[in-house]
Short mmCIF file of C-alpha atoms in Angstrom, two decimals:
data_model
loop_
_atom_site.label_atom_id
_atom_site.label_comp_id
_atom_site.label_asym_id
_atom_site.label_seq_id
_atom_site.Cartn_x
_atom_site.Cartn_y
_atom_site.Cartn_z
CA MET A 1 10.27 -14.53 -7.34
CA TRP A 2 8.45 -12.08 -5.12
CA PRO A 3 4.98 -11.44 -6.65
CA VAL A 4 4.09 -7.76 -6.24
CA GLY A 5 0.73 -7.65 -8.02
CA ARG A 6 -0.70 -7.30 -11.51
CA ASP A 7 -0.30 -4.40 -13.88
CA GLU A 8 -3.14 -2.44 -15.43
CA TYR A 9 -3.58 -5.13 -18.09
CA GLY A 10 -3.70 -8.00 -15.61
CA ALA A 11 -0.20 -9.28 -16.28
CA PRO A 12 1.70 -10.47 -13.18
CA VAL A 13 4.58 -8.30 -11.97
CA HIS A 14 7.31 -9.62 -9.72
CA VAL A 15 10.68 -8.79 -8.19
CA GLU A 16 13.42 -11.21 -9.16
CA LEU A 17 15.20 -12.67 -6.12
CA LYS A 18 17.77 -15.00 -7.65
CA ASN A 19 21.22 -13.41 -7.61
CA LYS A 20 19.75 -10.08 -6.45
CA SER A 21 20.89 -7.92 -3.54
CA GLY A 22 17.75 -6.17 -2.34
CA ALA A 23 14.82 -3.89 -3.13
CA VAL A 24 13.92 -0.35 -2.08
CA VAL A 25 10.28 0.19 -1.14
CA ALA A 26 9.21 3.85 -0.97
CA GLY A 27 6.00 5.85 -0.68
CA GLY A 28 4.01 8.22 1.46
CA VAL A 29 2.20 7.42 4.69
CA GLY A 30 -0.72 5.05 4.14
CA GLY A 31 0.30 4.32 0.56
CA GLY A 32 0.76 0.59 0.98
CA LYS A 33 4.38 -0.07 1.97
CA SER A 34 3.79 -2.04 5.16
CA ASN A 35 0.89 -3.98 3.63
CA GLN A 36 3.19 -5.03 0.79
CA LEU A 37 5.91 -6.14 3.19
CA THR A 38 3.59 -8.10 5.48
CA ALA A 39 2.18 -9.68 2.32
CA LEU A 40 5.74 -10.67 1.40
CA ILE A 41 6.15 -12.49 4.73
CA THR A 42 2.73 -14.10 4.38
CA TYR A 43 3.37 -15.26 0.82
CA PHE A 44 6.68 -16.95 1.64
CA GLY A 45 5.65 -18.00 5.15
CA PRO A 46 4.68 -21.57 4.18
CA SER A 47 8.18 -22.20 2.78
CA PRO A 48 10.81 -23.55 5.19
CA ALA A 49 13.43 -22.31 2.71
CA VAL A 50 12.72 -18.66 3.64
CA GLN A 51 13.29 -16.81 6.93
CA PHE A 52 12.65 -13.19 7.97
CA ALA A 53 14.17 -10.50 10.17
CA VAL A 54 12.30 -7.23 10.70
CA ILE A 55 13.46 -3.85 11.99
CA ASP A 56 10.50 -1.47 12.33
CA GLY A 57 11.31 2.21 12.82
CA LYS A 58 7.73 3.22 13.59
CA VAL A 59 7.39 1.61 17.00
CA SER A 60 9.45 0.88 20.10
CA ASN A 61 8.72 -2.83 19.74
CA ALA A 62 7.87 -4.58 16.48
CA ALA A 63 5.17 -6.49 18.35
CA HIS A 64 3.21 -3.23 18.63
CA GLY A 65 3.35 -2.18 14.97
CA ASP A 66 2.34 -3.27 11.48
CA TYR A 67 4.29 -6.53 11.78
CA ALA A 68 2.62 -7.74 14.98
CA ASP A 69 0.43 -10.21 13.11
CA VAL A 70 3.33 -11.89 11.30
CA LEU A 71 5.92 -11.97 14.10
CA PRO A 72 5.40 -15.70 14.79
CA ARG A 73 7.03 -16.23 11.38
CA VAL A 74 9.93 -13.81 12.07
CA PHE A 75 13.10 -15.19 13.65
CA ALA A 76 14.40 -11.80 14.88
CA HIS A 77 12.95 -8.31 15.20
CA ALA A 78 13.71 -4.87 16.60
CA GLY A 79 11.93 -1.56 17.08
CA HIS A 80 13.09 2.02 16.62
CA ASP A 81 15.82 1.96 19.27
CA LEU A 82 19.13 2.50 17.44
CA ARG A 83 21.07 0.22 19.77
CA GLU A 84 18.58 -2.61 19.39
CA ALA A 85 18.57 -2.21 15.60
CA ASN A 86 22.36 -2.06 15.55
CA ALA A 87 22.59 -5.33 17.47
CA LEU A 88 20.31 -7.06 14.96
CA LEU A 89 22.21 -5.63 11.99
CA ARG A 90 25.46 -6.90 13.53
CA ARG A 91 23.87 -10.30 13.93
CA LEU A 92 22.87 -10.34 10.26
CA VAL A 93 26.30 -9.22 9.09
CA LYS A 94 27.89 -11.98 11.17
CA LEU A 95 25.55 -14.44 9.45
CA LEU A 96 26.70 -13.02 6.11
CA HIS A 97 30.38 -13.51 6.98
CA ASP A 98 29.81 -16.99 8.42
CA ARG A 99 27.88 -18.07 5.35
CA ALA A 100 30.55 -16.68 3.02
CA THR A 101 33.17 -18.64 4.97
CA MET A 102 31.17 -21.86 4.90
CA ALA A 103 29.56 -21.76 1.45
CA ARG A 104 32.10 -23.85 -0.47
CA LYS A 105 32.39 -26.45 2.29
CA VAL A 106 28.65 -26.81 2.81
CA LEU A 107 27.16 -26.06 -0.62
CA GLY A 108 30.07 -26.88 -2.90
CA THR A 109 29.87 -23.40 -4.41
CA ALA A 110 30.49 -19.81 -3.33
CA ASN A 111 27.11 -18.74 -4.70
CA MET A 112 24.07 -20.12 -2.89
CA TRP A 113 21.91 -19.51 -5.95
CA ASN A 114 23.79 -22.20 -7.88
CA VAL A 115 21.97 -24.73 -5.70
CA GLY A 116 19.05 -22.61 -4.46
CA PRO A 117 17.71 -21.92 -0.95
CA SER A 118 16.76 -24.83 1.27
CA GLU A 119 15.40 -25.51 4.72
CA HIS A 120 18.95 -25.72 6.05
CA TRP A 121 20.29 -22.72 4.08
CA PRO A 122 17.22 -20.49 3.71
CA LEU A 123 16.88 -17.22 1.82
CA VAL A 124 16.84 -14.50 4.49
CA PHE A 125 14.80 -11.32 4.03
CA ALA A 126 16.16 -8.44 6.10
CA ILE A 127 13.33 -5.87 6.19
CA ILE A 128 14.21 -2.39 7.49
CA ASP A 129 10.98 -0.37 7.60
CA GLU A 130 11.15 3.42 8.10
CA SER A 131 14.85 3.04 7.46
CA HIS A 132 15.53 6.77 7.88
CA THR A 133 15.08 6.19 11.62
CA PHE A 134 18.29 4.16 11.71
CA PHE A 135 20.39 6.11 9.21
CA HIS A 136 19.60 9.69 10.25
CA ASP A 137 22.74 11.80 10.81
CA HIS A 138 22.29 13.23 14.31
CA LYS A 139 23.75 16.72 14.80
CA GLY A 140 25.03 17.93 18.15
CA SER A 141 28.07 17.99 20.39
CA ASP A 142 26.64 16.47 23.57
CA LYS A 143 27.63 12.95 24.52
CA GLU A 144 24.26 11.31 23.80
CA THR A 145 23.92 12.90 20.35
CA ARG A 146 27.46 11.88 19.41
CA ALA A 147 26.66 8.34 20.50
CA LEU A 148 23.51 8.29 18.36
CA ALA A 149 25.43 9.70 15.38
CA ALA A 150 28.02 6.95 15.76
CA LEU A 151 25.29 4.29 15.89
CA ALA A 152 23.58 5.71 12.79
CA ALA A 153 26.87 5.71 10.88
CA GLU A 154 27.49 2.14 11.96
CA ASN A 155 23.98 1.15 10.87
CA VAL A 156 24.70 2.60 7.42
CA ARG A 157 27.95 0.65 7.23
CA LEU A 158 26.37 -2.63 8.35
CA THR A 159 23.39 -2.31 6.00
CA GLY A 160 25.78 -1.49 3.16
CA LEU A 161 27.64 -4.71 3.89
CA LEU A 162 24.37 -6.66 3.79
CA VAL A 163 23.34 -5.20 0.44
CA LYS A 164 26.76 -5.52 -1.17
CA GLY A 165 27.61 -8.96 0.16
CA GLY A 166 24.27 -10.64 0.75
CA ARG A 167 23.45 -11.67 -2.82
CA SER A 168 25.66 -14.74 -3.10
CA VAL A 169 24.95 -16.04 0.41
CA GLY A 170 21.18 -15.65 0.25
CA ILE A 171 20.40 -12.46 2.20
CA PHE A 172 17.96 -10.06 0.50
CA THR A 173 17.74 -6.62 2.12
CA VAL A 174 14.59 -4.48 1.87
CA PRO A 175 14.98 -0.89 3.12
CA ALA A 176 11.63 0.92 3.14
CA THR A 177 10.96 4.61 3.72
CA GLN A 178 8.65 7.44 2.68
CA LYS A 179 11.12 9.47 0.60
CA ALA A 180 14.12 7.45 -0.58
CA THR A 181 16.42 10.47 -0.63
CA GLY A 182 20.08 10.07 0.29
CA ASP A 183 19.50 11.01 3.92
CA ALA A 184 16.75 8.39 4.34
CA ILE A 185 18.52 5.61 2.44
CA PRO A 186 22.15 6.52 1.77
CA THR A 187 23.14 6.12 -1.87
CA SER A 188 25.74 3.54 -0.86
CA ILE A 189 22.75 1.33 0.02
CA ARG A 190 19.99 2.56 -2.27
CA ASP A 191 21.93 2.44 -5.52
CA VAL A 192 23.17 -1.11 -4.92
CA CYS A 193 19.68 -2.55 -4.44
CA SER A 194 18.61 -4.50 -7.51
CA ALA A 195 14.99 -3.36 -7.58
CA ALA A 196 12.79 -0.48 -6.42
CA LEU A 197 9.10 0.25 -6.21
CA SER A 198 7.30 3.34 -5.02
CA PHE A 199 3.79 4.07 -3.85
CA TYR A 200 2.58 7.68 -4.06
CA GLN A 201 5.05 10.56 -3.85
CA ARG A 202 4.40 14.29 -3.60
CA THR A 203 7.24 15.44 -5.87
CA THR A 204 9.01 14.14 -8.94
CA GLU A 205 12.30 14.60 -7.06
CA ALA A 206 11.10 12.05 -4.51
CA SER A 207 10.07 9.73 -7.35
CA VAL A 208 13.54 10.06 -8.90
CA ALA A 209 15.16 9.29 -5.54
CA ALA A 210 13.16 6.07 -5.31
CA LEU A 211 13.10 4.87 -8.92
CA GLY A 212 16.02 6.58 -10.60
CA ASP A 213 16.28 9.40 -13.10
CA ASP A 214 14.69 7.35 -15.91
CA ILE A 215 11.25 7.85 -14.34
CA ARG A 216 11.38 11.39 -15.81
CA ASN A 217 11.07 9.76 -19.24
CA TRP A 218 7.86 8.00 -18.20
CA PRO A 219 5.75 10.82 -16.71
CA ASP A 220 2.53 8.79 -16.83
CA MET A 221 4.15 6.28 -14.46
CA ASP A 222 5.50 8.87 -12.02
CA PRO A 223 4.22 8.06 -8.49
CA ILE A 224 3.10 11.69 -8.13
CA ASN A 225 0.10 10.54 -10.19
CA LEU A 226 -0.84 8.05 -7.46
CA GLN A 227 -2.17 10.56 -4.93
CA GLY A 228 -5.71 9.96 -3.71
CA SER A 229 -7.55 7.18 -1.91
CA GLN A 230 -8.30 5.39 -5.19
CA TYR A 231 -4.54 4.77 -5.58
CA VAL A 232 -3.83 3.32 -2.14
CA GLY A 233 -1.86 0.13 -2.75
CA VAL A 234 -0.79 1.11 -6.28
CA ALA A 235 2.96 1.28 -6.93
CA SER A 236 5.22 2.24 -9.82
CA MET A 237 8.21 0.08 -10.61
CA ALA A 238 10.51 -1.12 -13.35
CA ALA A 239 9.35 -4.61 -14.31
CA GLU A 240 11.80 -7.42 -15.07
CA GLY A 241 12.34 -7.92 -18.78
CA ARG A 242 10.11 -5.02 -19.81
CA PRO A 243 11.01 -1.49 -20.92
CA GLY A 244 10.21 1.52 -18.78
CA PHE A 245 7.91 1.36 -15.78
CA VAL A 246 4.56 -0.18 -14.88
CA ARG A 247 1.85 0.72 -12.39
CA VAL A 248 0.99 -2.19 -10.15
CA PRO A 249 -2.14 -2.47 -8.00
CA THR A 250 -0.97 -4.61 -5.08
CA PRO A 251 -3.53 -6.79 -3.29
CA TYR A 252 -4.74 -5.78 0.16
CA LEU A 253 -3.90 -8.28 2.89
CA ASP A 254 -6.32 -8.47 5.79
CA PRO A 255 -4.27 -8.54 9.04
CA ALA A 256 -6.42 -11.39 10.35
CA ASN A 257 -5.47 -13.50 7.34
CA ALA A 258 -1.80 -12.62 7.80
CA ALA A 259 -2.02 -13.67 11.45
CA THR A 260 -3.66 -16.97 10.51
CA VAL A 261 -0.86 -17.83 8.09
CA ALA A 262 1.87 -16.73 10.50
CA LEU A 263 0.48 -18.88 13.31
CA ALA A 264 -0.02 -21.86 11.03
CA THR A 265 3.57 -21.63 9.78
CA ALA A 266 5.26 -20.53 13.02
CA HIS A 267 6.83 -23.98 13.42
CA LEU A 268 8.89 -23.25 10.30
CA THR A 269 10.62 -20.27 11.90
CA GLN A 270 14.31 -20.98 12.40
CA ASP A 271 17.34 -18.88 13.24
CA PRO A 272 19.64 -19.18 10.18
CA THR A 273 22.69 -18.86 12.43
CA ALA A 274 21.66 -21.96 14.37
CA LEU A 275 20.93 -23.79 11.11
CA LEU A 276 24.39 -22.91 9.83
CA ALA A 277 26.04 -24.16 13.01
CA ASN A 278 24.39 -27.54 12.48
CA LEU A 279 25.82 -27.67 8.97
CA THR A 280 29.38 -26.80 10.00
CA PRO A 281 31.76 -29.69 9.25
CA PRO A 282 33.27 -30.97 12.50
CA SER A 283 36.79 -30.24 11.23
CA LEU A 284 35.96 -26.53 11.11
CA ARG A 285 34.36 -26.25 14.50
CA LYS A 286 36.44 -24.64 17.20
CA ALA A 287 37.82 -27.54 19.20
CA GLU A 288 38.34 -27.45 22.93
CA PRO A 289 42.04 -27.62 23.86
CA PRO A 290 43.08 -31.13 24.96
CA GLN A 291 43.26 -31.67 28.68
CA ASP A 292 46.56 -32.91 30.08
CA ASP A 293 45.74 -35.10 33.07
CA SER A 294 49.27 -36.33 33.65
CA PRO A 295 50.87 -35.92 37.10
CA ALA A 296 53.44 -33.57 35.59
CA ALA A 297 50.71 -31.23 34.45
CA ALA A 298 49.23 -31.28 37.93
#
């Protein structure tokens, strides 16, 4: 479980991870999105059964943005460059396919959650912050714009594969953006995510895009009510096993504390692809062709 915070009555609120595909995180600038996601990395950082990849659309290099303090605990990261992000998404999709191919041989089941994540087959969080940066449909007829449009379309396709196929192999995708409208997070991705939470929004339409049409039936919980400095870090979300929506004050994470945890747990950072290669049964590894050293071959 991913602990998000406590509701207005002090009851803990969490996002279920087992057998889930992903979670949308939405909300205006300064509302608390990035703090919540760095807190996610910090919370699970001490577990060797969890690994993280981060794509940050706010900066050219993730080391210069909100995730700088936790990067020692991140096995792969990219900035706002579409090509760099595309390469990382391809890498994650390859991991998805390789895990799906190997699951029965290695785990004895096609669904990782039947045995649970482990140090050798960790749960992978794929965080895509400011996701609209990578999915934006570029308009124009010049060569560079067409190339960017093709990359954006490919990024949508790859992220869709992660969300739709990641559940059973242990990849949990977290697209985050300000307004979770269809242009920022295409519905082929957004509507497949198992959970959603939203910090403040300026319109009910934006709230509906993030949380679904049912938020109209719970006007007191609409994120448009979360505007103002007193609501920084407060999110609305549907809570597991409870009707309707709840408002959740999420705890503030001091960047210095996040950095301390990330450095202390950096030795646990592993590339899941390398871990999977070590688990591959020898019979399924690609063998080198036998060498014929006979005189006839010479």
